[in-house]
């Protein structure tokens, strides 16, 4: 490991908070995750460094081959000094072509790095734009669904109120019609009684003369019979009135008890429905949390399995690469000399610089990932809070609707009871007036009163039955709509949670993909830069070596120099520059 990594590792020693049973598990897990992440990046950097070493070794072998060929040519030039000027011109042209080719390589590398960086920035911007658009669309859909739900609840409340008003109006109209019919019958009866009275008065006037003769003889008998009939009629009327009062009181008590029983049954059914809805909601929440935990455990297990497989594969490939690298290094070290030492030094410097740049880039990437992850978590938390707020608003609207419906039902029930009481009071008043008016026509009036009383009782029972049926239908409708609203709330909550989970997964996937591509682009750019720098270094070394060789060749080609020492100097120079001695012989 380079010295820079050792210093960095010493600076990043973990410090965990102590809790009741040891270190904080969350910090330990984060530290282990971070170390695993650094280990993977270190293995990746090692693989890249190994590939760079292989490439540099290949380049070094090629350059050594070229150097050997050049040395051979120089030996031939030394053997024939007359062609030195032409050889110098060819070497100058070769150097010029090499410089042009290097410039072309550098330009292509710069263009490729710029295009790769532009593609990475474009993809990052598009990914961020897609995530923002999807988040805005999700939020807009949630707002529209909340508005539709609120509108449906208000419309249902309005329809329920209209139906209750219509039922109340119909009940009131029926009661008014019944009262009008009773009043018409009463008026008709009064008119009939008045006509009958007039007729009786006329008959009395006409028969007065006839009755005067019999009046004195029948006075005692008629007076006794009249007293007896009046006493019997009064007793019978009082008995019937008392029986009717008792029957009406019993019917009213039965109706009141039945109404109280229905109210208690409705309250019990409503409480049972509320308890069942609460239990179903809790069961659904527990089931959703259980399924979410199971899916998260499966995902973590699959991720761990995949991580182990990748690490095993990387370990096998690393061992193979290390073995091949060791064999190649042993072979290369046998042939390298001072030039190999300088190359290794330059490679070590470049590797240290590359590792430092990688560490800086890794820290920058970690900061960006942390910021993006925090943004994604904040967006998810906002979506969850919006969904919970929407749920609370819907529940509040349902509670308001339920309270308004109960209040309206109570009002309608009180109105119906008041109307029934008023009808009973009117009937009793009409009964007393009728009994007082038809004392002379007892049999006929008693029959009519009995018929009217039975009709009134039937109508009252019908009104009470209709009111109870309307109450039952209204409570059933409210229960159905409450169940439907709770089902809509559960579906809306599940949809919101699913959308939030999909949004988070998609954002994390796109973020990981963008980060991976950005890292690959940076790694490729650094790789190309390192290769260009290494090529420049090797070419500089070759240029220096060629200059020394040409200088020695020119010195050997001068007329004053001796041939034998020149050959020895060439052989010595070739040996010192890493060229085999047999190439000079």
mmCIF file of C-alpha atoms in Angstrom, residues 235-572:
data_model
loop_
_atom_site.group_PDB
_atom_site.id
_atom_site.type_symbol
_atom_site.label_atom_id
_atom_site.label_comp_id
_atom_site.label_asym_id
_atom_site.label_seq_id
_atom_site.Cartn_x
_atom_site.Cartn_y
_atom_site.Cartn_z
ATOM 1 C CA UNK A 235 -120.797 6.768 31.465
ATOM 2 C CA UNK A 236 -120.141 5.091 28.115
ATOM 3 C CA UNK A 237 -118.429 8.175 26.713
ATOM 4 C CA UNK A 238 -116.246 8.498 29.794
ATOM 5 C CA UNK A 239 -115.376 4.788 29.650
ATOM 6 C CA UNK A 240 -114.553 4.981 25.945
ATOM 7 C CA UNK A 241 -112.550 8.188 26.456
ATOM 8 C CA UNK A 242 -110.593 6.620 29.289
ATOM 9 C CA UNK A 243 -109.981 3.444 27.262
ATOM 10 C CA UNK A 244 -108.916 5.501 24.262
ATOM 11 C CA UNK A 245 -106.567 7.610 26.398
ATOM 12 C CA UNK A 246 -105.027 4.485 27.893
ATOM 13 C CA UNK A 247 -104.643 2.931 24.436
ATOM 14 C CA UNK A 248 -103.043 6.091 23.018
ATOM 15 C CA UNK A 249 -100.684 6.300 26.009
ATOM 16 C CA UNK A 250 -99.764 2.630 25.562
ATOM 17 C CA UNK A 251 -99.155 3.099 21.838
ATOM 18 C CA UNK A 252 -97.018 6.175 22.505
ATOM 19 C CA UNK A 253 -95.044 4.319 25.193
ATOM 20 C CA UNK A 254 -94.540 1.343 22.852
ATOM 21 C CA UNK A 255 -93.427 3.663 20.047
ATOM 22 C CA UNK A 256 -91.034 5.473 22.414
ATOM 23 C CA UNK A 257 -89.585 2.186 23.703
ATOM 24 C CA UNK A 258 -89.253 0.838 20.167
ATOM 25 C CA UNK A 259 -87.550 4.054 19.052
ATOM 26 C CA UNK A 260 -85.136 3.911 22.023
ATOM 27 C CA UNK A 261 -84.418 0.261 21.214
ATOM 28 C CA UNK A 262 -83.724 1.148 17.567
ATOM 29 C CA UNK A 263 -81.474 4.038 18.644
ATOM 30 C CA UNK A 264 -79.527 1.736 20.992
ATOM 31 C CA UNK A 265 -79.238 -0.916 18.268
ATOM 32 C CA UNK A 266 -78.044 1.684 15.739
ATOM 33 C CA UNK A 267 -75.492 3.020 18.243
ATOM 34 C CA UNK A 268 -74.260 -0.512 18.960
ATOM 35 C CA UNK A 269 -73.992 -1.296 15.227
ATOM 36 C CA UNK A 270 -72.140 1.985 14.595
ATOM 37 C CA UNK A 271 -69.680 1.286 17.456
ATOM 38 C CA UNK A 272 -69.135 -2.268 16.193
ATOM 39 C CA UNK A 273 -68.554 -0.962 12.652
ATOM 40 C CA UNK A 274 -66.087 1.652 13.923
ATOM 41 C CA UNK A 275 -64.234 -0.983 15.985
ATOM 42 C CA UNK A 276 -64.149 -3.362 13.017
ATOM 43 C CA UNK A 277 -62.860 -0.586 10.718
ATOM 44 C CA UNK A 278 -60.160 0.314 13.263
ATOM 45 C CA UNK A 279 -59.154 -3.346 13.604
ATOM 46 C CA UNK A 280 -59.019 -3.806 9.817
ATOM 47 C CA UNK A 281 -56.937 -0.634 9.453
ATOM 48 C CA UNK A 282 -54.486 -1.835 12.141
ATOM 49 C CA UNK A 283 -54.290 -5.297 10.531
ATOM 50 C CA UNK A 284 -53.645 -3.731 7.120
ATOM 51 C CA UNK A 285 -50.911 -1.481 8.537
ATOM 52 C CA UNK A 286 -49.280 -4.426 10.338
ATOM 53 C CA UNK A 287 -49.466 -6.586 7.210
ATOM 54 C CA UNK A 288 -47.971 -3.797 5.072
ATOM 55 C CA UNK A 289 -45.125 -3.268 7.546
ATOM 56 C CA UNK A 290 -44.517 -7.021 7.722
ATOM 57 C CA UNK A 291 -44.399 -7.350 3.913
ATOM 58 C CA UNK A 292 -42.136 -4.311 3.672
ATOM 59 C CA UNK A 293 -39.742 -5.784 6.256
ATOM 60 C CA UNK A 294 -39.744 -9.145 4.438
ATOM 61 C CA UNK A 295 -39.015 -7.496 1.097
ATOM 62 C CA UNK A 296 -36.264 -5.389 2.642
ATOM 63 C CA UNK A 297 -34.715 -8.514 4.216
ATOM 64 C CA UNK A 298 -34.913 -10.358 0.880
ATOM 65 C CA UNK A 299 -33.292 -7.413 -0.894
ATOM 66 C CA UNK A 300 -30.519 -7.200 1.699
ATOM 67 C CA UNK A 301 -29.963 -10.974 1.492
ATOM 68 C CA UNK A 302 -29.813 -10.863 -2.312
ATOM 69 C CA UNK A 303 -27.471 -7.874 -2.161
ATOM 70 C CA UNK A 304 -25.188 -9.649 0.319
ATOM 71 C CA UNK A 305 -25.185 -12.778 -1.837
ATOM 72 C CA UNK A 306 -24.404 -10.763 -4.942
ATOM 73 C CA UNK A 307 -21.672 -8.902 -3.071
ATOM 74 C CA UNK A 308 -20.079 -12.182 -1.950
ATOM 75 C CA UNK A 309 -20.203 -13.545 -5.507
ATOM 76 C CA UNK A 310 -18.648 -10.380 -6.942
ATOM 77 C CA UNK A 311 -15.967 -10.332 -4.239
ATOM 78 C CA UNK A 312 -15.168 -14.011 -4.890
ATOM 79 C CA UNK A 313 -14.941 -13.354 -8.635
ATOM 80 C CA UNK A 314 -12.790 -10.290 -8.049
ATOM 81 C CA UNK A 315 -10.596 -12.262 -5.669
ATOM 82 C CA UNK A 316 -10.086 -15.058 -8.226
ATOM 83 C CA UNK A 317 -9.360 -12.591 -11.000
ATOM 84 C CA UNK A 318 -7.056 -10.657 -8.703
ATOM 85 C CA UNK A 319 -5.128 -13.822 -7.863
ATOM 86 C CA UNK A 320 -4.841 -14.700 -11.556
ATOM 87 C CA UNK A 321 -3.757 -11.169 -12.376
ATOM 88 C CA UNK A 322 -1.269 -11.134 -9.507
ATOM 89 C CA UNK A 323 0.154 -14.461 -10.654
ATOM 90 C CA UNK A 324 0.442 -13.350 -14.272
ATOM 91 C CA UNK A 325 1.859 -10.034 -13.148
ATOM 92 C CA UNK A 326 4.435 -11.776 -10.959
ATOM 93 C CA UNK A 327 5.508 -14.014 -13.855
ATOM 94 C CA UNK A 328 5.669 -11.073 -16.225
ATOM 95 C CA UNK A 329 7.481 -8.941 -13.664
ATOM 96 C CA UNK A 330 10.064 -11.646 -13.039
ATOM 97 C CA UNK A 331 10.636 -11.948 -16.767
ATOM 98 C CA UNK A 332 10.829 -8.194 -17.251
ATOM 99 C CA UNK A 333 13.113 -7.651 -14.243
ATOM 100 C CA UNK A 334 15.604 -10.059 -15.736
ATOM 101 C CA UNK A 335 15.880 -7.834 -18.847
ATOM 102 C CA UNK A 336 15.525 -4.364 -17.325
ATOM 103 C CA UNK A 337 18.496 -2.225 -16.232
ATOM 104 C CA UNK A 338 18.882 1.373 -15.258
ATOM 105 C CA UNK A 339 16.133 2.350 -17.705
ATOM 106 C CA UNK A 340 13.703 0.013 -15.884
ATOM 107 C CA UNK A 341 14.674 1.572 -12.540
ATOM 108 C CA UNK A 342 13.897 5.072 -13.842
ATOM 109 C CA UNK A 343 10.646 3.828 -15.342
ATOM 110 C CA UNK A 344 9.600 2.229 -12.036
ATOM 111 C CA UNK A 345 10.397 5.451 -10.198
ATOM 112 C CA UNK A 346 8.304 7.477 -12.622
ATOM 113 C CA UNK A 347 5.537 4.875 -12.361
ATOM 114 C CA UNK A 348 5.651 5.044 -8.543
ATOM 115 C CA UNK A 349 5.386 8.841 -8.654
ATOM 116 C CA UNK A 350 2.521 8.638 -11.133
ATOM 117 C CA UNK A 351 0.809 5.943 -9.043
ATOM 118 C CA UNK A 352 1.069 8.068 -5.902
ATOM 119 C CA UNK A 353 -0.355 11.049 -7.762
ATOM 120 C CA UNK A 354 -3.117 8.869 -9.203
ATOM 121 C CA UNK A 355 -4.003 7.419 -5.790
ATOM 122 C CA UNK A 356 -4.079 10.883 -4.283
ATOM 123 C CA UNK A 357 -6.325 12.112 -7.072
ATOM 124 C CA UNK A 358 -8.502 9.022 -6.638
ATOM 125 C CA UNK A 359 -8.771 9.687 -2.897
ATOM 126 C CA UNK A 360 -9.783 13.293 -3.558
ATOM 127 C CA UNK A 361 -12.291 12.203 -6.195
ATOM 128 C CA UNK A 362 -13.627 9.491 -3.866
ATOM 129 C CA UNK A 363 -14.163 12.031 -1.084
ATOM 130 C CA UNK A 364 -15.877 14.399 -3.506
ATOM 131 C CA UNK A 365 -18.068 11.603 -4.864
ATOM 132 C CA UNK A 366 -18.984 10.486 -1.327
ATOM 133 C CA UNK A 367 -20.034 14.032 -0.466
ATOM 134 C CA UNK A 368 -22.140 14.290 -3.626
ATOM 135 C CA UNK A 369 -23.716 10.880 -2.954
ATOM 136 C CA UNK A 370 -24.498 11.870 0.630
ATOM 137 C CA UNK A 371 -26.100 15.138 -0.512
ATOM 138 C CA UNK A 372 -28.172 13.399 -3.202
ATOM 139 C CA UNK A 373 -29.211 10.656 -0.780
ATOM 140 C CA UNK A 374 -30.312 13.301 1.736
ATOM 141 C CA UNK A 375 -32.285 15.059 -0.997
ATOM 142 C CA UNK A 376 -33.976 11.780 -1.985
ATOM 143 C CA UNK A 377 -34.785 10.992 1.673
ATOM 144 C CA UNK A 378 -36.180 14.499 2.160
ATOM 145 C CA UNK A 379 -38.350 14.124 -0.948
ATOM 146 C CA UNK A 380 -39.594 10.717 0.252
ATOM 147 C CA UNK A 381 -40.329 12.118 3.730
ATOM 148 C CA UNK A 382 -42.236 14.999 2.157
ATOM 149 C CA UNK A 383 -44.305 12.597 0.040
ATOM 150 C CA UNK A 384 -45.097 10.471 3.117
ATOM 151 C CA UNK A 385 -46.083 13.588 5.132
ATOM 152 C CA UNK A 386 -48.301 14.790 2.259
ATOM 153 C CA UNK A 387 -49.993 11.374 2.100
ATOM 154 C CA UNK A 388 -50.546 11.361 5.896
ATOM 155 C CA UNK A 389 -51.889 14.911 5.780
ATOM 156 C CA UNK A 390 -54.259 13.945 2.977
ATOM 157 C CA UNK A 391 -55.428 10.953 5.038
ATOM 158 C CA UNK A 392 -56.017 13.172 8.101
ATOM 159 C CA UNK A 393 -57.993 15.680 5.994
ATOM 160 C CA UNK A 394 -60.141 12.899 4.531
ATOM 161 C CA UNK A 395 -60.819 11.393 7.979
ATOM 162 C CA UNK A 396 -61.693 14.840 9.306
ATOM 163 C CA UNK A 397 -64.096 15.415 6.403
ATOM 164 C CA UNK A 398 -65.721 12.019 7.055
ATOM 165 C CA UNK A 399 -66.059 12.839 10.780
ATOM 166 C CA UNK A 400 -67.663 16.201 9.954
ATOM 167 C CA UNK A 401 -69.986 14.510 7.467
ATOM 168 C CA UNK A 402 -70.931 11.863 10.055
ATOM 169 C CA UNK A 403 -71.633 14.505 12.724
ATOM 170 C CA UNK A 404 -73.712 16.604 10.318
ATOM 171 C CA UNK A 405 -75.686 13.534 9.225
ATOM 172 C CA UNK A 406 -76.356 12.519 12.850
ATOM 173 C CA UNK A 407 -77.464 16.062 13.686
ATOM 174 C CA UNK A 408 -79.781 16.168 10.675
ATOM 175 C CA UNK A 409 -81.218 12.755 11.576
ATOM 176 C CA UNK A 410 -81.799 13.923 15.135
ATOM 177 C CA UNK A 411 -83.492 17.095 13.897
ATOM 178 C CA UNK A 412 -85.713 15.163 11.469
ATOM 179 C CA UNK A 413 -86.605 12.666 14.201
ATOM 180 C CA UNK A 414 -87.546 15.474 16.587
ATOM 181 C CA UNK A 415 -89.600 17.148 13.882
ATOM 182 C CA UNK A 416 -91.399 13.871 13.119
ATOM 183 C CA UNK A 417 -92.097 13.303 16.828
ATOM 184 C CA UNK A 418 -93.362 16.869 17.208
ATOM 185 C CA UNK A 419 -95.604 16.443 14.153
ATOM 186 C CA UNK A 420 -96.945 13.152 15.535
ATOM 187 C CA UNK A 421 -97.566 14.757 18.935
ATOM 188 C CA UNK A 422 -99.282 17.677 17.246
ATOM 189 C CA UNK A 423 -101.427 15.303 15.226
ATOM 190 C CA UNK A 424 -102.352 13.388 18.385
ATOM 191 C CA UNK A 425 -103.179 16.640 20.190
ATOM 192 C CA UNK A 426 -105.239 17.876 17.250
ATOM 193 C CA UNK A 427 -107.015 14.535 17.099
ATOM 194 C CA UNK A 428 -107.797 14.608 20.813
ATOM 195 C CA UNK A 429 -109.035 18.189 20.575
ATOM 196 C CA UNK A 430 -111.137 17.305 17.573
ATOM 197 C CA UNK A 431 -112.448 14.290 19.476
ATOM 198 C CA UNK A 432 -113.526 16.393 22.462
ATOM 199 C CA UNK A 433 -115.152 18.980 20.203
ATOM 200 C CA UNK A 434 -116.884 16.294 18.222
ATOM 201 C CA UNK A 435 -118.124 14.504 21.359
ATOM 202 C CA UNK A 436 -119.402 17.798 22.711
ATOM 203 C CA UNK A 437 -121.123 18.647 19.421
ATOM 204 C CA UNK A 438 -122.827 15.307 18.733
ATOM 205 C CA UNK A 439 -124.390 14.592 22.112
ATOM 206 C CA UNK A 440 -127.819 14.180 20.473
ATOM 207 C CA UNK A 441 -126.494 11.880 17.714
ATOM 208 C CA UNK A 442 -124.451 9.581 19.902
ATOM 209 C CA UNK A 443 -124.588 6.377 17.881
ATOM 210 C CA UNK A 444 -123.693 7.945 14.574
ATOM 211 C CA UNK A 445 -121.039 10.232 16.021
ATOM 212 C CA UNK A 446 -119.509 7.391 18.055
ATOM 213 C CA UNK A 447 -119.156 5.298 14.894
ATOM 214 C CA UNK A 448 -117.573 8.174 12.998
ATOM 215 C CA UNK A 449 -115.240 8.994 15.912
ATOM 216 C CA UNK A 450 -114.217 5.350 16.173
ATOM 217 C CA UNK A 451 -113.476 5.220 12.448
ATOM 218 C CA UNK A 452 -111.524 8.480 12.570
ATOM 219 C CA UNK A 453 -109.568 7.325 15.632
ATOM 220 C CA UNK A 454 -108.599 4.070 13.945
ATOM 221 C CA UNK A 455 -107.573 5.953 10.804
ATOM 222 C CA UNK A 456 -105.539 8.409 12.884
ATOM 223 C CA UNK A 457 -103.809 5.578 14.735
ATOM 224 C CA UNK A 458 -103.030 3.789 11.470
ATOM 225 C CA UNK A 459 -101.706 7.000 9.971
ATOM 226 C CA UNK A 460 -99.589 7.679 13.059
ATOM 227 C CA UNK A 461 -98.216 4.136 12.985
ATOM 228 C CA UNK A 462 -97.502 4.531 9.287
ATOM 229 C CA UNK A 463 -95.700 7.819 9.891
ATOM 230 C CA UNK A 464 -93.633 6.250 12.698
ATOM 231 C CA UNK A 465 -92.827 3.216 10.519
ATOM 232 C CA UNK A 466 -91.848 5.489 7.606
ATOM 233 C CA UNK A 467 -89.657 7.591 9.888
ATOM 234 C CA UNK A 468 -87.950 4.490 11.307
ATOM 235 C CA UNK A 469 -87.455 3.060 7.799
ATOM 236 C CA UNK A 470 -85.990 6.349 6.599
ATOM 237 C CA UNK A 471 -83.703 6.399 9.635
ATOM 238 C CA UNK A 472 -82.587 2.802 8.952
ATOM 239 C CA UNK A 473 -81.984 3.537 5.258
ATOM 240 C CA UNK A 474 -80.026 6.678 6.115
ATOM 241 C CA UNK A 475 -77.858 4.845 8.672
ATOM 242 C CA UNK A 476 -77.249 2.033 6.173
ATOM 243 C CA UNK A 477 -76.269 4.544 3.485
ATOM 244 C CA UNK A 478 -73.940 6.332 5.914
ATOM 245 C CA UNK A 479 -72.337 2.998 6.905
ATOM 246 C CA UNK A 480 -71.873 2.015 3.235
ATOM 247 C CA UNK A 481 -70.330 5.362 2.357
ATOM 248 C CA UNK A 482 -68.138 5.210 5.473
ATOM 249 C CA UNK A 483 -66.854 1.763 4.466
ATOM 250 C CA UNK A 484 -66.283 2.982 0.916
ATOM 251 C CA UNK A 485 -64.438 6.083 2.152
ATOM 252 C CA UNK A 486 -62.229 3.972 4.460
ATOM 253 C CA UNK A 487 -61.471 1.605 1.567
ATOM 254 C CA UNK A 488 -60.571 4.607 -0.608
ATOM 255 C CA UNK A 489 -58.327 5.945 2.164
ATOM 256 C CA UNK A 490 -56.547 2.578 2.518
ATOM 257 C CA UNK A 491 -56.123 2.323 -1.258
ATOM 258 C CA UNK A 492 -54.859 5.891 -1.430
ATOM 259 C CA UNK A 493 -52.382 5.264 1.390
ATOM 260 C CA UNK A 494 -51.099 2.056 -0.225
ATOM 261 C CA UNK A 495 -50.781 3.847 -3.586
ATOM 262 C CA UNK A 496 -48.891 6.748 -1.979
ATOM 263 C CA UNK A 497 -46.522 4.380 -0.128
ATOM 264 C CA UNK A 498 -45.933 2.365 -3.306
ATOM 265 C CA UNK A 499 -45.273 5.518 -5.329
ATOM 266 C CA UNK A 500 -42.880 6.805 -2.665
ATOM 267 C CA UNK A 501 -41.010 3.454 -2.607
ATOM 268 C CA UNK A 502 -40.830 3.355 -6.428
ATOM 269 C CA UNK A 503 -39.640 6.963 -6.529
ATOM 270 C CA UNK A 504 -36.922 6.296 -3.935
ATOM 271 C CA UNK A 505 -35.779 3.094 -5.685
ATOM 272 C CA UNK A 506 -35.743 4.800 -9.089
ATOM 273 C CA UNK A 507 -33.853 7.811 -7.727
ATOM 274 C CA UNK A 508 -31.287 5.589 -5.980
ATOM 275 C CA UNK A 509 -30.865 3.451 -9.126
ATOM 276 C CA UNK A 510 -30.398 6.476 -11.361
ATOM 277 C CA UNK A 511 -28.063 8.066 -8.836
ATOM 278 C CA UNK A 512 -25.961 4.896 -8.633
ATOM 279 C CA UNK A 513 -25.868 4.617 -12.436
ATOM 280 C CA UNK A 514 -24.865 8.267 -12.845
ATOM 281 C CA UNK A 515 -22.206 7.921 -10.162
ATOM 282 C CA UNK A 516 -20.842 4.753 -11.770
ATOM 283 C CA UNK A 517 -20.653 6.397 -15.181
ATOM 284 C CA UNK A 518 -19.050 9.494 -13.738
ATOM 285 C CA UNK A 519 -16.437 7.386 -11.941
ATOM 286 C CA UNK A 520 -15.767 5.365 -15.096
ATOM 287 C CA UNK A 521 -15.348 8.573 -17.116
ATOM 288 C CA UNK A 522 -12.945 10.035 -14.531
ATOM 289 C CA UNK A 523 -11.008 6.762 -14.334
ATOM 290 C CA UNK A 524 -10.734 6.562 -18.113
ATOM 291 C CA UNK A 525 -9.619 10.180 -18.313
ATOM 292 C CA UNK A 526 -6.948 9.583 -15.663
ATOM 293 C CA UNK A 527 -5.907 6.399 -17.401
ATOM 294 C CA UNK A 528 -5.474 8.184 -20.738
ATOM 295 C CA UNK A 529 -3.626 11.042 -19.031
ATOM 296 C CA UNK A 530 -1.302 8.574 -17.282
ATOM 297 C CA UNK A 531 -0.656 6.725 -20.532
ATOM 298 C CA UNK A 532 0.109 9.970 -22.363
ATOM 299 C CA UNK A 533 2.379 11.108 -19.527
ATOM 300 C CA UNK A 534 4.142 7.738 -19.490
ATOM 301 C CA UNK A 535 4.542 7.825 -23.259
ATOM 302 C CA UNK A 536 5.988 11.341 -23.036
ATOM 303 C CA UNK A 537 8.426 10.209 -20.343
ATOM 304 C CA UNK A 538 9.536 7.200 -22.367
ATOM 305 C CA UNK A 539 9.925 9.315 -25.510
ATOM 306 C CA UNK A 540 11.954 11.888 -23.587
ATOM 307 C CA UNK A 541 14.210 9.129 -22.324
ATOM 308 C CA UNK A 542 14.494 7.718 -25.819
ATOM 309 C CA UNK A 543 15.236 11.176 -27.221
ATOM 310 C CA UNK A 544 18.011 11.685 -24.646
ATOM 311 C CA UNK A 545 19.377 8.262 -25.389
ATOM 312 C CA UNK A 546 19.296 8.929 -29.145
ATOM 313 C CA UNK A 547 21.063 12.262 -28.614
ATOM 314 C CA UNK A 548 23.804 10.574 -26.609
ATOM 315 C CA UNK A 549 24.155 7.816 -29.182
ATOM 316 C CA UNK A 550 24.265 10.295 -32.067
ATOM 317 C CA UNK A 551 26.788 12.448 -30.229
ATOM 318 C CA UNK A 552 28.998 9.448 -29.650
ATOM 319 C CA UNK A 553 28.510 8.342 -33.222
ATOM 320 C CA UNK A 554 29.492 11.764 -34.535
ATOM 321 C CA UNK A 555 32.498 11.811 -32.209
ATOM 322 C CA UNK A 556 33.501 8.400 -33.479
ATOM 323 C CA UNK A 557 33.057 9.528 -37.064
ATOM 324 C CA UNK A 558 35.568 12.422 -36.800
ATOM 325 C CA UNK A 559 38.925 11.892 -38.677
ATOM 326 C CA UNK A 560 41.059 12.356 -35.566
ATOM 327 C CA UNK A 561 39.325 9.596 -33.556
ATOM 328 C CA UNK A 562 40.651 6.068 -33.587
ATOM 329 C CA UNK A 563 38.360 3.281 -34.714
ATOM 330 C CA UNK A 564 39.047 0.849 -31.905
ATOM 331 C CA UNK A 565 38.360 3.243 -29.014
ATOM 332 C CA UNK A 566 35.213 4.440 -30.775
ATOM 333 C CA UNK A 567 33.914 0.901 -30.968
ATOM 334 C CA UNK A 568 34.808 0.336 -27.342
ATOM 335 C CA UNK A 569 33.054 3.577 -26.356
ATOM 336 C CA UNK A 570 30.007 2.595 -28.369
ATOM 337 C CA UNK A 571 29.972 -0.795 -26.741
ATOM 338 C CA UNK A 572 30.346 0.800 -23.324
#
